CSV table of C-alpha atoms in Angstrom, one decimal:
chain,number,residue,atom,x,y,z
I,1,MET,CA,75.6,123.1,-115.6
I,2,ASN,CA,75.9,121.8,-119.1
I,3,VAL,CA,72.6,122.8,-120.7
I,4,ALA,CA,70.7,122.9,-123.9
I,5,VAL,CA,67.9,125.3,-124.9
I,6,LEU,CA,64.8,124.1,-126.6
I,7,PHE,CA,64.9,126.6,-129.4
I,8,SER,CA,62.5,127.8,-132.1
I,9,GLY,CA,64.0,131.1,-133.0
I,10,GLY,CA,61.0,132.9,-131.4
I,11,LYS,CA,61.2,135.6,-128.7
I,12,ASP,CA,60.6,133.2,-125.7
I,13,SER,CA,63.2,130.5,-126.6
I,14,THR,CA,65.7,133.3,-127.4
I,15,MET,CA,65.0,134.9,-124.0
I,16,ALA,CA,65.5,131.5,-122.4
I,17,LEU,CA,68.9,131.3,-124.1
I,18,TYR,CA,69.6,134.8,-122.9
I,19,TYR,CA,68.8,133.9,-119.3
I,20,ALA,CA,70.9,130.8,-119.4
I,21,LEU,CA,73.9,132.7,-120.7
I,22,GLU,CA,73.4,135.5,-118.1
I,23,ALA,CA,73.3,132.8,-115.4
I,24,LYS,CA,76.7,131.6,-116.7
I,25,GLU,CA,75.4,128.2,-117.7
I,26,ASP,CA,77.5,126.3,-120.2
I,27,VAL,CA,75.1,126.2,-123.2
I,28,LYS,CA,76.3,123.2,-125.2
I,29,TYR,CA,73.5,123.0,-127.7
I,30,LEU,CA,70.3,124.5,-129.1
I,31,LEU,CA,67.6,121.9,-129.8
I,32,SER,CA,65.3,122.7,-132.7
I,33,MET,CA,62.2,120.5,-133.3
I,34,LYS,CA,61.2,121.0,-136.9
I,35,SER,CA,57.6,120.0,-137.3
I,36,ARG,CA,56.0,119.1,-140.7
I,37,ASN,CA,52.6,119.9,-139.2
I,38,ASP,CA,51.6,123.6,-139.2
I,39,GLU,CA,49.2,122.8,-136.4
I,40,SER,CA,51.7,121.3,-134.0
I,41,TYR,CA,50.5,121.5,-130.4
I,42,MET,CA,54.1,121.5,-129.0
I,43,PHE,CA,56.3,123.2,-131.5
I,44,HIS,CA,56.7,126.6,-133.2
I,45,VAL,CA,56.5,126.3,-137.0
I,46,PRO,CA,56.8,129.7,-139.0
I,47,ASN,CA,60.4,130.2,-140.2
I,48,ILE,CA,61.8,127.3,-138.1
I,49,HIS,CA,64.2,126.7,-141.0
I,50,LEU,CA,66.2,129.8,-139.8
I,51,THR,CA,67.3,128.1,-136.6
I,52,ASP,CA,70.4,126.8,-138.3
I,53,LEU,CA,71.3,130.4,-139.3
I,54,LEU,CA,70.5,131.6,-135.8
I,55,SER,CA,72.8,128.9,-134.4
I,56,GLU,CA,75.6,130.5,-136.4
I,57,ALA,CA,74.6,133.9,-135.3
I,58,PHE,CA,75.0,132.8,-131.6
I,59,ASP,CA,78.0,130.6,-132.4
I,60,ILE,CA,76.3,127.8,-130.5
I,61,PRO,CA,75.9,124.3,-132.0
I,62,ILE,CA,72.4,123.2,-133.0
I,63,ILE,CA,70.8,119.7,-133.1
I,64,SER,CA,67.8,119.7,-135.4
I,65,VAL,CA,65.2,117.0,-135.2
I,66,GLU,CA,62.3,116.5,-137.7
I,67,THR,CA,58.9,115.4,-136.4
I,68,ASP,CA,55.6,114.8,-138.1
I,69,GLY,CA,54.0,117.0,-135.4
I,70,ILE,CA,51.2,114.6,-134.6
I,71,LYS,CA,49.6,115.4,-131.2
I,72,GLU,CA,51.2,113.3,-128.4
I,73,GLU,CA,53.2,111.3,-131.0
I,74,GLU,CA,55.6,114.2,-131.4
I,75,LEU,CA,56.6,113.8,-127.8
I,76,LYS,CA,58.3,110.5,-128.7
I,77,ASP,CA,60.6,112.5,-131.1
I,78,LEU,CA,61.3,115.0,-128.3
I,79,ARG,CA,62.1,112.2,-125.8
I,80,HIS,CA,64.6,110.7,-128.3
I,81,ALA,CA,66.2,114.1,-128.7
I,82,PHE,CA,66.5,114.5,-124.9
I,83,GLU,CA,68.0,111.1,-124.6
I,84,ASN,CA,70.6,112.1,-127.2
I,85,LEU,CA,71.4,115.3,-125.3
I,86,LYS,CA,71.7,113.3,-122.1
I,87,SER,CA,74.3,111.0,-123.8
I,88,LEU,CA,76.2,114.1,-124.9
I,89,GLY,CA,76.6,115.3,-121.3
I,90,VAL,CA,73.7,117.8,-121.1
I,91,GLU,CA,72.3,118.1,-117.6
I,92,ALA,CA,69.4,120.5,-118.0
I,93,ILE,CA,66.9,121.8,-120.7
I,94,TYR,CA,65.9,125.5,-120.8
I,95,THR,CA,62.5,126.3,-122.3
I,96,GLY,CA,60.7,129.5,-123.1
I,97,ALA,CA,57.4,128.4,-121.5
I,98,LEU,CA,55.4,131.3,-120.1
I,99,TYR,CA,52.0,130.1,-119.3
I,100,SER,CA,51.3,127.0,-121.4
I,101,GLN,CA,50.8,124.1,-118.9
I,102,TYR,CA,50.3,121.7,-121.8
I,103,GLN,CA,53.9,122.3,-123.1
I,104,LYS,CA,55.6,122.8,-119.7
I,105,SER,CA,54.1,119.7,-118.1
I,106,ARG,CA,55.1,117.4,-121.0
I,107,ILE,CA,58.6,118.7,-121.2
I,108,GLU,CA,59.1,118.3,-117.5
I,109,LYS,CA,57.7,114.8,-117.6
I,110,LEU,CA,60.1,113.8,-120.4
I,111,CYS,CA,63.0,115.4,-118.7
I,112,ASP,CA,62.2,113.6,-115.5
I,113,GLU,CA,62.0,110.3,-117.3
I,114,VAL,CA,65.4,110.9,-119.1
I,115,GLY,CA,67.2,112.3,-116.1
I,116,LEU,CA,67.4,115.9,-117.1
I,117,VAL,CA,66.4,119.1,-115.2
I,118,ALA,CA,63.7,121.3,-116.9
I,119,ILE,CA,64.1,125.0,-116.4
I,120,SER,CA,61.5,127.6,-117.6
I,121,PRO,CA,63.0,130.9,-116.3
I,122,TYR,CA,60.1,133.1,-117.3
I,123,TRP,CA,57.2,130.9,-116.1
I,124,HIS,CA,54.3,133.1,-115.0
I,125,VAL,CA,56.2,136.3,-115.8
I,126,ASN,CA,54.3,139.6,-115.9
I,127,GLU,CA,53.7,139.7,-119.6
I,128,LEU,CA,53.7,143.4,-120.1
I,129,GLU,CA,56.9,143.8,-118.1
I,130,TYR,CA,58.4,140.9,-120.1
I,131,MET,CA,57.6,142.4,-123.5
I,132,ARG,CA,59.1,145.8,-122.4
I,133,LYS,CA,62.2,144.0,-121.1
I,134,ILE,CA,62.7,142.3,-124.5
I,135,VAL,CA,62.7,145.6,-126.2
I,136,SER,CA,64.8,147.4,-123.6
I,137,LEU,CA,67.5,144.7,-123.8
I,138,GLY,CA,67.9,145.5,-127.5
I,139,PHE,CA,66.4,142.4,-129.0
I,140,LYS,CA,64.9,142.8,-132.5
I,141,ILE,CA,61.9,140.6,-132.8
I,142,VAL,CA,59.9,140.2,-136.0
I,143,ILE,CA,56.2,139.1,-136.0
I,144,CYS,CA,56.0,136.2,-138.5
I,145,GLY,CA,52.4,134.9,-137.9
I,146,VAL,CA,49.2,136.3,-136.5
I,147,ALA,CA,45.9,134.6,-135.7
I,148,ALA,CA,43.7,136.8,-133.5
I,149,TRP,CA,41.1,139.5,-133.6
I,150,GLY,CA,42.8,142.9,-133.7
I,151,LEU,CA,46.0,141.7,-135.4
I,152,ASP,CA,45.7,142.4,-139.1
I,153,GLU,CA,48.0,141.9,-142.1
I,154,SER,CA,50.0,145.1,-141.2
I,155,TRP,CA,51.5,143.2,-138.2
I,156,LEU,CA,53.2,140.6,-140.4
I,157,GLY,CA,56.9,141.4,-140.6
I,158,ARG,CA,56.6,144.2,-138.0
I,159,VAL,CA,59.4,144.6,-135.4
I,160,ILE,CA,58.2,144.7,-131.8
I,161,ASP,CA,59.0,148.1,-130.3
I,162,ASP,CA,57.5,150.2,-127.5
I,163,ASP,CA,54.9,151.6,-129.9
I,164,ALA,CA,53.9,148.2,-131.0
I,165,ILE,CA,53.5,147.1,-127.3
I,166,ASP,CA,51.4,150.2,-126.6
I,167,GLU,CA,49.1,149.1,-129.5
I,168,LEU,CA,49.0,145.6,-128.2
I,169,VAL,CA,47.8,146.9,-124.8
I,170,GLU,CA,44.9,148.6,-126.6
I,171,ILE,CA,44.1,145.5,-128.6
I,172,HIS,CA,44.3,143.4,-125.4
I,173,ASP,CA,41.8,145.7,-123.7
I,174,LYS,CA,39.4,145.3,-126.6
I,175,TYR,CA,39.9,141.8,-127.8
I,176,TYR,CA,41.7,140.1,-124.8
I,177,VAL,CA,44.7,139.3,-127.0
I,178,ASP,CA,47.5,137.9,-124.8
I,179,LEU,CA,50.3,140.5,-124.6
I,180,ALA,CA,53.0,137.8,-124.9
I,181,PHE,CA,51.0,135.8,-127.5
I,182,GLU,CA,50.8,132.8,-125.3
I,183,GLY,CA,47.4,131.8,-126.7
I,184,GLY,CA,48.9,131.4,-130.2
I,185,GLU,CA,47.8,134.9,-131.2
I,186,ALA,CA,51.2,135.5,-132.9
I,187,GLU,CA,54.5,133.9,-133.7
I,188,THR,CA,57.8,135.7,-133.7
I,189,LEU,CA,61.4,135.4,-134.8
I,190,ALA,CA,64.5,137.0,-133.2
I,191,ILE,CA,66.9,138.5,-135.7
I,192,ASP,CA,69.3,140.6,-133.5
I,193,GLY,CA,70.0,141.3,-129.9
I,194,PRO,CA,72.7,141.4,-127.2
I,195,ILE,CA,73.6,137.7,-127.4
I,196,PHE,CA,73.9,137.8,-131.2
I,197,LYS,CA,77.5,137.8,-132.5
I,198,LYS,CA,76.1,138.4,-136.0
I,199,ARG,CA,72.6,139.7,-137.0
I,200,ILE,CA,70.1,138.2,-139.4
I,201,LYS,CA,69.6,140.2,-142.6
I,202,ILE,CA,66.4,139.4,-144.5
I,203,LEU,CA,66.9,139.4,-148.2
I,204,LYS,CA,63.6,137.9,-149.6
I,205,ASP,CA,60.3,137.6,-147.8
I,206,LYS,CA,56.6,137.3,-148.5
I,207,LYS,CA,53.3,137.7,-146.7
I,208,GLU,CA,50.4,135.2,-147.0
I,209,TRP,CA,47.0,136.4,-145.6
I,210,ASN,CA,43.9,134.3,-145.4
I,211,HIS,CA,40.8,136.2,-144.1
I,212,ASP,CA,41.8,136.7,-140.5
I,213,SER,CA,45.2,135.1,-140.1
I,214,GLY,CA,48.5,135.1,-141.9
I,215,VAL,CA,52.2,134.3,-142.0
I,216,TYR,CA,55.3,136.2,-142.8
I,217,ILE,CA,57.7,133.9,-144.6
I,218,ILE,CA,61.4,134.7,-144.8
I,219,LYS,CA,62.6,133.0,-148.0
I,220,GLU,CA,66.2,134.1,-147.9
I,221,ALA,CA,68.4,135.5,-145.2
I,222,VAL,CA,72.1,135.9,-144.4
I,223,LEU,CA,74.3,136.8,-141.5
I,224,GLU,CA,75.9,140.2,-141.4
I,225,GLU,CA,78.5,141.7,-139.1
I,226,LYS,CA,77.4,144.0,-136.2
């Protein structure tokens, strides 16, 4: 099918893209919803500005749509984006939804109204196996936001590897942090992996920490050859 991927640059939408490509789908576009609201219920925010660079890294065109990120109102912007994709010949939307019924149900409803198929290939995946798979496939995932007990400032900018996952298991056992961050415990950004034609090189960054949460902001980045 001709498909598009709802894409934030995080691990889950990157894995949805990986799945679509492995399934030999014709990925026509990435769709990036850029929210002006840091507390958006639907859309990933930290480092969303890098989706354009990631589009170049994958060599897949991107459609970027700005939204005020107001609860429920932001769905109108998403619907318009879906209608646009439908007019461009897209037949299905891939998403990185894992367990969030709030996001998945609304995306499916909009797709149904517009006449698109919604596909969430990792829905209800075993989260520990999923995280291990991301690492074993060779994806380089950076943590760019944390907001949970057990995740301190040292996690900002950290690359997820097997050691990090081992630590997450310990934190999960103590604080019940979701291993795949589905409760909003952390946000991520993919900067390299098997579907990258070029990797992201971070040139300037900064950490912002506020009591028990923080963000890792990439201020400047470029593509480099692999």
